[in-house]
Amino acid sequence: MKVFVTGAAGFVGFHISKKLLDLGHIVVGYDGMTDYYDVSLKRKRLDILNRYSTYDHVEAMLEDAEKLNASIDETLPDVLIHLAAQAGVRYSLDHPETYITSNIVGSYNILEAAKRTPLRHLLIASSSSIYGANRTMPFAEGHKSDWPISLYAATKKAVEEISHSYASLWNIPITCFRFFTVYGPWGRPDMALFKFVSAIERNVPIEIYGEGKMKRDFTYIDDLVESIVRLMDIPPSERNRVQPEDALSPVAPWRVVNIGGGQPVGLLDFIETVERCLGKTAQKIFLPMQKGDVEITYADPSLLQRLTGYQPRTDLRVGVSRFVEWYLSQILPETPNTHPQSRRHT
Ligand SMILES: NC(=O)c1ccc[n+]([C@@H]2O[C@H](COP(=O)([O-])OP(=O)(O)OC[C@H]3O[C@@H](n4cnc5c(N)ncnc54)[C@H](O)[C@@H]3O)[C@@H](O)[C@H]2O)c1
């Protein structure tokens, strides 16, 4: 199959593209290499993808509709996986415009292109943050998600709704998946695991928001990739409606699916796991909740399980130690002012 992946140089896009290439698919990646975090990390991910003769890369922004359309027309993909976005809740407080252009305008350009392209399936990344101020746990796809508390979440929710209208108007099979705090090797430097490991390694205190009371449903990257690869083959349709509850639209080939393990972990337990894997204790600074952050994310993964027979299962200790191993071998040796030392992981 030919798969067009936006955000291919990003954390999730890199892993999905690599998996698809390993499975023998042809992949065209599209990424604007934005400088939200260190672009050299994106380049290193790309270096790995470029080793495959079946990988092709287009470096351009989603907002460049002409380039995007030309790339999709030239590729004629069977499946399009749309991951490129301005991620991050906290950054949206100071850089709101990037979320409107990348997430809203960028996704609109993808949907316009999808209108003209006979896709078997369009898959779009959404986020657990859209559950916002919803208090009913665990979060199921049918729950209210009308109260986003960050602009990031609001743009993700808007894209879900805009994509439903395109699915309905133009009969495009679309699955939106709500990711729950994805972590693993080649992860994002703005996310907690990367920040904690990097700080603890350098003996710098770590900042713990929400006084350590927050909980997150962490999803290991390989579990996420496996879920997406399985969902790729299940374009939403009445033929694959599952019981008892499905988030399949009653009027369009459109569905939303949580991808999370359903096992939220307290921030302090998470930090303890990181400390054990590093064999070092963190110096902790406790801070209040930051604006836009939700206290807890907790996935109900039963729809994913019913559709694919799969749900995230990697033990947190295993996932964190794989990240630490990657960090110590790939990132630490290149980080200035650090003292690399070999250490046994537990
Ligand atoms: N990682 C998580 O825990 C998580 C959780 C929920 C949702 N998501 C969503 O999953 C998707 C992938 O996230 P990620 O963690 O890989 O993030 P990432 O920042 O590592 O990857 C996104 C990629 O998209 C590219 N990009 C951003 N804006 C662009 C634009 N306007 N045009 C072209 N390229 C652009 C960036 O250069 C980057 O390489 C995003 O849509 C994100 O919102 C991620």
GROMACS .gro file of C-alpha atoms and ligand atoms in nm:
model
  390
    1MET     CA    1   0.000   0.000   0.000
    2LYS     CA    2   0.102   0.362  -0.048
    3VAL     CA    3   0.071   0.563   0.270
    4PHE     CA    4   0.106   0.941   0.298
    5VAL     CA    5   0.214   1.039   0.650
    6THR     CA    6   0.209   1.402   0.764
    7GLY     CA    7   0.440   1.483   1.055
    8ALA     CA    8   0.669   1.194   0.953
    9ALA     CA    9   0.975   1.355   1.114
   10GLY     CA   10   0.787   1.391   1.442
   11PHE     CA   11   0.791   1.144   1.730
   12VAL     CA   12   0.477   0.947   1.638
   13GLY     CA   13   0.508   0.996   1.261
   14PHE     CA   14   0.863   0.859   1.262
   15HIS     CA   15   0.764   0.540   1.445
   16ILE     CA   16   0.455   0.480   1.232
   17SER     CA   17   0.644   0.543   0.907
   18LYS     CA   18   0.924   0.309   1.013
   19LYS     CA   19   0.679   0.034   1.105
   20LEU     CA   20   0.495   0.071   0.773
   21LEU     CA   21   0.823   0.057   0.582
   22ASP     CA   22   0.926  -0.255   0.776
   23LEU     CA   23   0.592  -0.409   0.680
   24GLY     CA   24   0.672  -0.346   0.312
   25HIS     CA   25   0.451  -0.043   0.243
   26ILE     CA   26   0.558   0.259   0.039
   27VAL     CA   27   0.562   0.573   0.253
   28VAL     CA   28   0.570   0.938   0.154
   29GLY     CA   29   0.638   1.162   0.454
   30TYR     CA   30   0.537   1.528   0.465
   31ASP     CA   31   0.678   1.751   0.736
   32GLY     CA   32   0.759   2.122   0.767
   33MET     CA   33   1.039   2.055   1.025
   34THR     CA   34   0.906   2.326   1.255
   35ASP     CA   35   1.137   2.455   1.528
   36TYR     CA   36   0.899   2.388   1.822
   37TYR     CA   37   1.181   2.168   1.950
   38ASP     CA   38   1.533   2.080   1.838
   39VAL     CA   39   1.516   2.022   1.463
   40SER     CA   40   1.831   1.807   1.474
   41LEU     CA   41   1.626   1.537   1.650
   42LYS     CA   42   1.380   1.544   1.359
   43ARG     CA   43   1.669   1.526   1.111
   44LYS     CA   44   1.808   1.218   1.289
   45ARG     CA   45   1.470   1.048   1.270
   46LEU     CA   46   1.456   1.135   0.899
   47ASP     CA   47   1.805   0.994   0.842
   48ILE     CA   48   1.670   0.657   0.955
   49LEU     CA   49   1.362   0.674   0.731
   50ASN     CA   50   1.572   0.785   0.434
   51ARG     CA   51   1.767   0.458   0.453
   52TYR     CA   52   1.462   0.286   0.305
   53SER     CA   53   1.439   0.300  -0.076
   54THR     CA   54   1.060   0.290  -0.030
   55TYR     CA   55   1.057   0.616   0.163
   56ASP     CA   56   1.022   0.957   0.007
   57HIS     CA   57   1.014   1.286   0.194
   58VAL     CA   58   0.859   1.623   0.121
   59GLU     CA   59   0.973   1.910   0.341
   60ALA     CA   60   0.690   2.162   0.342
   61MET     CA   61   0.422   2.313   0.561
   62LEU     CA   62   0.060   2.201   0.563
   63GLU     CA   63  -0.037   2.563   0.510
   64ASP     CA   64   0.128   2.548   0.165
   65ALA     CA   65  -0.183   2.406  -0.001
   66GLU     CA   66  -0.028   2.407  -0.346
   67LYS     CA   67   0.268   2.195  -0.238
   68LEU     CA   68   0.048   1.968  -0.027
   69ASN     CA   69  -0.197   1.909  -0.312
   70ALA     CA   70   0.083   1.844  -0.561
   71SER     CA   71   0.248   1.594  -0.323
   72ILE     CA   72  -0.077   1.406  -0.259
   73ASP     CA   73  -0.171   1.409  -0.630
   74GLU     CA   74   0.169   1.273  -0.721
   75THR     CA   75   0.160   1.002  -0.454
   76LEU     CA   76  -0.202   0.894  -0.500
   77PRO     CA   77  -0.196   0.728  -0.157
   78ASP     CA   78  -0.429   0.449  -0.050
   79VAL     CA   79  -0.418   0.569   0.308
   80LEU     CA   80  -0.338   0.908   0.457
   81ILE     CA   81  -0.226   0.936   0.821
   82HIS     CA   82  -0.245   1.297   0.937
   83LEU     CA   83  -0.023   1.356   1.240
   84ALA     CA   84   0.143   1.692   1.167
   85ALA     CA   85   0.022   1.949   1.415
   86GLN     CA   86   0.136   2.201   1.667
   87ALA     CA   87   0.140   1.981   1.976
   88GLY     CA   88   0.170   2.077   2.343
   89VAL     CA   89  -0.078   2.231   2.585
   90ARG     CA   90   0.152   2.481   2.758
   91TYR     CA   91   0.296   2.633   2.438
   92SER     CA   92  -0.058   2.720   2.329
   93LEU     CA   93  -0.077   2.983   2.605
   94ASP     CA   94   0.194   3.196   2.442
   95HIS     CA   95   0.173   3.091   2.076
   96PRO     CA   96  -0.199   3.061   1.999
   97GLU     CA   97  -0.168   3.154   1.632
   98THR     CA   98   0.047   2.847   1.551
   99TYR     CA   99  -0.238   2.622   1.666
  100ILE     CA  100  -0.484   2.796   1.437
  101THR     CA  101  -0.259   2.780   1.132
  102SER     CA  102  -0.104   2.434   1.178
  103ASN     CA  103  -0.400   2.253   1.330
  104ILE     CA  104  -0.705   2.421   1.184
  105VAL     CA  105  -0.583   2.555   0.847
  106GLY     CA  106  -0.341   2.262   0.802
  107SER     CA  107  -0.610   2.000   0.868
  108TYR     CA  108  -0.857   2.186   0.647
  109ASN     CA  109  -0.601   2.166   0.363
  110ILE     CA  110  -0.566   1.791   0.424
  111LEU     CA  111  -0.945   1.745   0.412
  112GLU     CA  112  -0.974   1.950   0.093
  113ALA     CA  113  -0.705   1.732  -0.066
  114ALA     CA  114  -0.882   1.418   0.059
  115LYS     CA  115  -1.199   1.533  -0.118
  116ARG     CA  116  -1.025   1.492  -0.453
  117THR     CA  117  -0.829   1.175  -0.368
  118PRO     CA  118  -0.993   0.832  -0.356
  119LEU     CA  119  -0.857   0.730  -0.014
  120ARG     CA  120  -0.934   0.396   0.142
  121HIS     CA  121  -0.894   0.557   0.481
  122LEU     CA  122  -0.794   0.892   0.631
  123LEU     CA  123  -0.666   0.869   0.989
  124ILE     CA  124  -0.632   1.187   1.196
  125ALA     CA  125  -0.453   1.238   1.528
  126SER     CA  126  -0.664   1.391   1.800
  127SER     CA  127  -0.590   1.406   2.171
  128SER     CA  128  -0.714   1.298   2.514
  129SER     CA  129  -0.700   1.668   2.607
  130ILE     CA  130  -1.031   1.719   2.425
  131TYR     CA  131  -1.205   1.556   2.726
  132GLY     CA  132  -1.111   1.878   2.907
  133ALA     CA  133  -1.324   1.940   3.213
  134ASN     CA  134  -1.518   1.613   3.172
  135ARG     CA  135  -1.528   1.442   3.514
  136THR     CA  136  -1.669   1.103   3.412
  137MET     CA  137  -1.388   0.843   3.417
  138PRO     CA  138  -1.257   0.654   3.237
  139PHE     CA  139  -1.299   0.874   2.929
  140ALA     CA  140  -1.507   0.696   2.667
  141GLU     CA  141  -1.554   0.821   2.312
  142GLY     CA  142  -1.925   0.891   2.372
  143HIS     CA  143  -1.861   1.113   2.673
  144LYS     CA  144  -1.912   1.485   2.660
  145SER     CA  145  -1.607   1.665   2.525
  146ASP     CA  146  -1.757   2.010   2.493
  147TRP     CA  147  -1.542   2.184   2.752
  148PRO     CA  148  -1.181   2.204   2.628
  149ILE     CA  149  -0.961   2.400   2.868
  150SER     CA  150  -0.671   2.479   2.632
  151LEU     CA  151  -0.656   2.616   2.280
  152TYR     CA  152  -0.461   2.304   2.179
  153ALA     CA  153  -0.754   2.086   2.289
  154ALA     CA  154  -1.004   2.319   2.124
  155THR     CA  155  -0.825   2.295   1.788
  156LYS     CA  156  -0.813   1.914   1.812
  157LYS     CA  157  -1.185   1.900   1.893
  158ALA     CA  158  -1.259   2.141   1.607
  159VAL     CA  159  -1.067   1.920   1.363
  160GLU     CA  160  -1.267   1.615   1.476
  161GLU     CA  161  -1.589   1.802   1.404
  162ILE     CA  162  -1.474   1.955   1.074
  163SER     CA  163  -1.358   1.611   0.960
  164HIS     CA  164  -1.703   1.467   1.040
  165SER     CA  165  -1.861   1.721   0.808
  166TYR     CA  166  -1.618   1.620   0.529
  167ALA     CA  167  -1.685   1.250   0.589
  168SER     CA  168  -2.056   1.319   0.563
  169LEU     CA  169  -2.045   1.553   0.264
  170TRP     CA  170  -1.785   1.373   0.056
  171ASN     CA  171  -1.808   1.016   0.182
  172ILE     CA  172  -1.445   1.009   0.300
  173PRO     CA  173  -1.378   0.724   0.549
  174ILE     CA  174  -1.219   0.899   0.848
  175THR     CA  175  -1.097   0.771   1.185
  176CYS     CA  176  -0.989   1.025   1.445
  177PHE     CA  177  -0.782   0.875   1.725
  178ARG     CA  178  -0.744   1.031   2.067
  179PHE     CA  179  -0.391   0.968   2.192
  180PHE     CA  180  -0.313   0.948   2.564
  181THR     CA  181   0.039   1.074   2.663
  182VAL     CA  182   0.258   0.876   2.427
  183TYR     CA  183   0.615   0.803   2.536
  184GLY     CA  184   0.917   0.603   2.420
  185PRO     CA  185   1.252   0.627   2.239
  186TRP     CA  186   1.287   0.919   1.997
  187GLY     CA  187   1.028   1.103   2.210
  188ARG     CA  188   0.959   1.473   2.227
  189PRO     CA  189   1.192   1.691   2.437
  190ASP     CA  190   0.898   1.901   2.564
  191MET     CA  191   0.728   1.600   2.724
  192ALA     CA  192   0.762   1.498   3.089
  193LEU     CA  193   0.970   1.183   3.044
  194PHE     CA  194   1.234   1.351   2.829
  195LYS     CA  195   1.247   1.655   3.059
  196PHE     CA  196   1.272   1.446   3.377
  197VAL     CA  197   1.543   1.213   3.246
  198SER     CA  198   1.745   1.501   3.107
  199ALA     CA  199   1.722   1.703   3.431
  200ILE     CA  200   1.792   1.411   3.666
  201GLU     CA  201   2.096   1.313   3.456
  202ARG     CA  202   2.235   1.666   3.485
  203ASN     CA  203   2.150   1.691   3.858
  204VAL     CA  204   1.908   1.973   3.781
  205PRO     CA  205   1.586   1.989   3.990
  206ILE     CA  206   1.269   1.879   3.813
  207GLU     CA  207   0.952   2.089   3.819
  208ILE     CA  208   0.643   1.897   3.925
  209TYR     CA  209   0.318   2.069   3.842
  210GLY     CA  210  -0.013   2.017   4.018
  211GLU     CA  211   0.187   1.950   4.339
  212GLY     CA  212   0.244   1.597   4.204
  213LYS     CA  213  -0.126   1.508   4.216
  214MET     CA  214  -0.178   1.478   3.839
  215LYS     CA  215  -0.231   1.139   3.678
  216ARG     CA  216  -0.165   1.038   3.320
  217ASP     CA  217  -0.262   0.734   3.115
  218PHE     CA  218   0.079   0.674   2.955
  219THR     CA  219   0.085   0.489   2.620
  220TYR     CA  220   0.403   0.325   2.500
  221ILE     CA  221   0.485   0.414   2.138
  222ASP     CA  222   0.496   0.055   2.008
  223ASP     CA  223   0.145  -0.003   2.144
  224LEU     CA  224   0.023   0.311   1.972
  225VAL     CA  225   0.183   0.209   1.642
  226GLU     CA  226   0.033  -0.141   1.661
  227SER     CA  227  -0.311   0.009   1.728
  228ILE     CA  228  -0.284   0.244   1.431
  229VAL     CA  229  -0.158  -0.023   1.194
  230ARG     CA  230  -0.458  -0.238   1.290
  231LEU     CA  231  -0.704   0.053   1.262
  232MET     CA  232  -0.571   0.136   0.914
  233ASP     CA  233  -0.747  -0.177   0.787
  234ILE     CA  234  -1.076  -0.089   0.955
  235PRO     CA  235  -1.218   0.214   0.769
  236PRO     CA  236  -1.538   0.315   0.949
  237SER     CA  237  -1.847   0.157   0.805
  238GLU     CA  238  -2.175   0.000   0.920
  239ARG     CA  239  -2.016  -0.333   0.821
  240ASN     CA  240  -1.770  -0.311   1.108
  241ARG     CA  241  -1.993  -0.149   1.370
  242VAL     CA  242  -1.918  -0.311   1.706
  243GLN     CA  243  -2.145  -0.368   2.005
  244PRO     CA  244  -2.238  -0.259   2.264
  245GLU     CA  245  -2.119   0.093   2.196
  246ASP     CA  246  -1.942   0.230   1.893
  247ALA     CA  247  -1.842   0.589   1.822
  248LEU     CA  248  -1.930   0.534   1.456
  249SER     CA  249  -2.131   0.825   1.320
  250PRO     CA  250  -2.495   0.744   1.239
  251VAL     CA  251  -2.471   0.941   0.912
  252ALA     CA  252  -2.112   0.923   0.785
  253PRO     CA  253  -1.813   0.688   0.750
  254TRP     CA  254  -1.652   0.850   1.056
  255ARG     CA  255  -1.540   0.716   1.392
  256VAL     CA  256  -1.335   0.835   1.687
  257VAL     CA  257  -1.125   0.589   1.890
  258ASN     CA  258  -0.927   0.627   2.214
  259ILE     CA  259  -0.574   0.487   2.205
  260GLY     CA  260  -0.466   0.446   2.566
  261GLY     CA  261  -0.411   0.164   2.810
  262GLY     CA  262  -0.671   0.256   3.072
  263GLN     CA  263  -0.418   0.258   3.356
  264PRO     CA  264  -0.352   0.611   3.481
  265VAL     CA  265  -0.034   0.656   3.684
  266GLY     CA  266   0.027   0.925   3.947
  267LEU     CA  267   0.302   1.170   3.857
  268LEU     CA  268   0.504   1.082   4.168
  269ASP     CA  269   0.486   0.709   4.090
  270PHE     CA  270   0.595   0.790   3.737
  271ILE     CA  271   0.893   0.988   3.869
  272GLU     CA  272   0.984   0.701   4.102
  273THR     CA  273   0.990   0.466   3.801
  274VAL     CA  274   1.220   0.708   3.618
  275GLU     CA  275   1.448   0.732   3.924
  276ARG     CA  276   1.471   0.352   3.947
  277CYS     CA  277   1.557   0.318   3.578
  278LEU     CA  278   1.824   0.587   3.605
  279GLY     CA  279   1.951   0.470   3.943
  280LYS     CA  280   1.939   0.831   4.062
  281THR     CA  281   1.711   1.039   4.283
  282ALA     CA  282   1.545   1.353   4.150
  283GLN     CA  283   1.557   1.688   4.323
  284LYS     CA  284   1.194   1.797   4.315
  285ILE     CA  285   1.033   2.139   4.300
  286PHE     CA  286   0.657   2.126   4.356
  287LEU     CA  287   0.454   2.383   4.166
  288PRO     CA  288   0.080   2.453   4.125
  289MET     CA  289  -0.119   2.330   3.824
  290GLN     CA  290  -0.042   2.514   3.504
  291LYS     CA  291  -0.321   2.678   3.311
  292GLY     CA  292  -0.467   2.448   3.047
  293ASP     CA  293  -0.350   2.123   3.210
  294VAL     CA  294  -0.610   1.863   3.309
  295GLU     CA  295  -0.568   1.680   3.641
  296ILE     CA  296  -0.616   1.332   3.508
  297THR     CA  297  -0.636   1.151   3.176
  298TYR     CA  298  -0.783   0.803   3.185
  299ALA     CA  299  -0.874   0.613   2.869
  300ASP     CA  300  -1.151   0.363   2.825
  301PRO     CA  301  -0.977   0.144   2.564
  302SER     CA  302  -1.267  -0.097   2.515
  303LEU     CA  303  -1.371   0.035   2.171
  304LEU     CA  304  -1.013  -0.006   2.045
  305GLN     CA  305  -1.011  -0.358   2.189
  306ARG     CA  306  -1.344  -0.450   2.029
  307LEU     CA  307  -1.239  -0.313   1.690
  308THR     CA  308  -0.883  -0.444   1.673
  309GLY     CA  309  -0.855  -0.716   1.938
  310TYR     CA  310  -0.569  -0.513   2.082
  311GLN     CA  311  -0.506  -0.261   2.355
  312PRO     CA  312  -0.187  -0.100   2.487
  313ARG     CA  313  -0.013  -0.338   2.726
  314THR     CA  314   0.352  -0.242   2.773
  315ASP     CA  315   0.442  -0.219   3.140
  316LEU     CA  316   0.546   0.135   3.239
  317ARG     CA  317   0.878   0.014   3.384
  318VAL     CA  318   0.966  -0.160   3.058
  319GLY     CA  319   0.870   0.142   2.847
  320VAL     CA  320   1.055   0.390   3.066
  321SER     CA  321   1.370   0.177   3.075
  322ARG     CA  322   1.366   0.155   2.693
  323PHE     CA  323   1.344   0.533   2.677
  324VAL     CA  324   1.627   0.571   2.928
  325GLU     CA  325   1.844   0.328   2.732
  326TRP     CA  326   1.781   0.526   2.414
  327TYR     CA  327   1.844   0.860   2.589
  328LEU     CA  328   2.172   0.747   2.742
  329SER     CA  329   2.303   0.606   2.415
  330GLN     CA  330   2.176   0.869   2.167
  331ILE     CA  331   2.113   1.200   2.340
  332LEU     CA  332   2.337   1.213   2.646
  333PRO     CA  333   2.667   1.172   2.458
  334GLU     CA  334   2.579   1.479   2.250
  335THR     CA  335   2.451   1.694   2.536
  336PRO     CA  336   2.701   1.956   2.654
  337ASN     CA  337   2.794   1.986   3.025
  338THR     CA  338   2.701   1.630   3.110
  339HIS     CA  339   2.905   1.348   3.247
  340PRO     CA  340   2.816   1.032   3.064
  341GLN     CA  341   2.870   0.724   3.269
  342SER     CA  342   2.763   0.369   3.219
  343ARG     CA  343   2.496   0.253   3.455
  344ARG     CA  344   2.294  -0.058   3.505
  345HIS     CA  345   1.921  -0.024   3.445
  346THR     CA  346   1.680  -0.194   3.675
  347LIG     N1  347   0.283   1.255   2.168
  347LIG     C1  348   0.170   1.260   2.240
  347LIG     O1  349   0.167   1.224   2.359
  347LIG     C2  350   0.041   1.307   2.177
  347LIG     C3  351  -0.074   1.309   2.257
  347LIG     C4  352  -0.194   1.351   2.199
  347LIG     C5  353  -0.198   1.388   2.066
  347LIG     N2  354  -0.084   1.386   1.992
  347LIG     C6  355  -0.094   1.427   1.851
  347LIG     O2  356  -0.021   1.333   1.773
  347LIG     C7  357   0.038   1.398   1.661
  347LIG     C8  358   0.187   1.368   1.657
  347LIG     O3  359   0.247   1.418   1.775
  347LIG     P1  360   0.401   1.403   1.806
  347LIG     O4  361   0.414   1.376   1.951
  347LIG     O5  362   0.463   1.312   1.708
  347LIG     O6  363   0.449   1.553   1.780
  347LIG     P2  364   0.580   1.609   1.703
  347LIG     O7  365   0.582   1.755   1.731
  347LIG     O8  366   0.697   1.528   1.739
  347LIG     O9  367   0.545   1.582   1.551
  347LIG     C9  368   0.467   1.669   1.473
  347LIG    C10  369   0.542   1.694   1.342
  347LIG    O10  370   0.459   1.776   1.261
  347LIG    C11  371   0.541   1.875   1.200
  347LIG     N3  372   0.455   1.993   1.181
  347LIG    C12  373   0.400   2.070   1.278
  347LIG     N4  374   0.325   2.168   1.223
  347LIG    C13  375   0.337   2.152   1.090
  347LIG    C14  376   0.283   2.222   0.979
  347LIG     N5  377   0.202   2.327   0.997
  347LIG     N6  378   0.313   2.179   0.854
  347LIG    C15  379   0.396   2.072   0.835
  347LIG     N7  380   0.449   2.002   0.937
  347LIG    C16  381   0.419   2.042   1.062
  347LIG    C17  382   0.654   1.903   1.295
  347LIG    O11  383   0.771   1.948   1.227
  347LIG    C18  384   0.674   1.767   1.362
  347LIG    O12  385   0.781   1.695   1.304
  347LIG    C19  386   0.004   1.545   1.675
  347LIG    O13  387  -0.111   1.570   1.598
  347LIG    C20  388  -0.027   1.561   1.823
  347LIG    O14  389  -0.113   1.669   1.848
  347LIG    C21  390   0.037   1.347   2.043
   0.00000   0.00000   0.00000
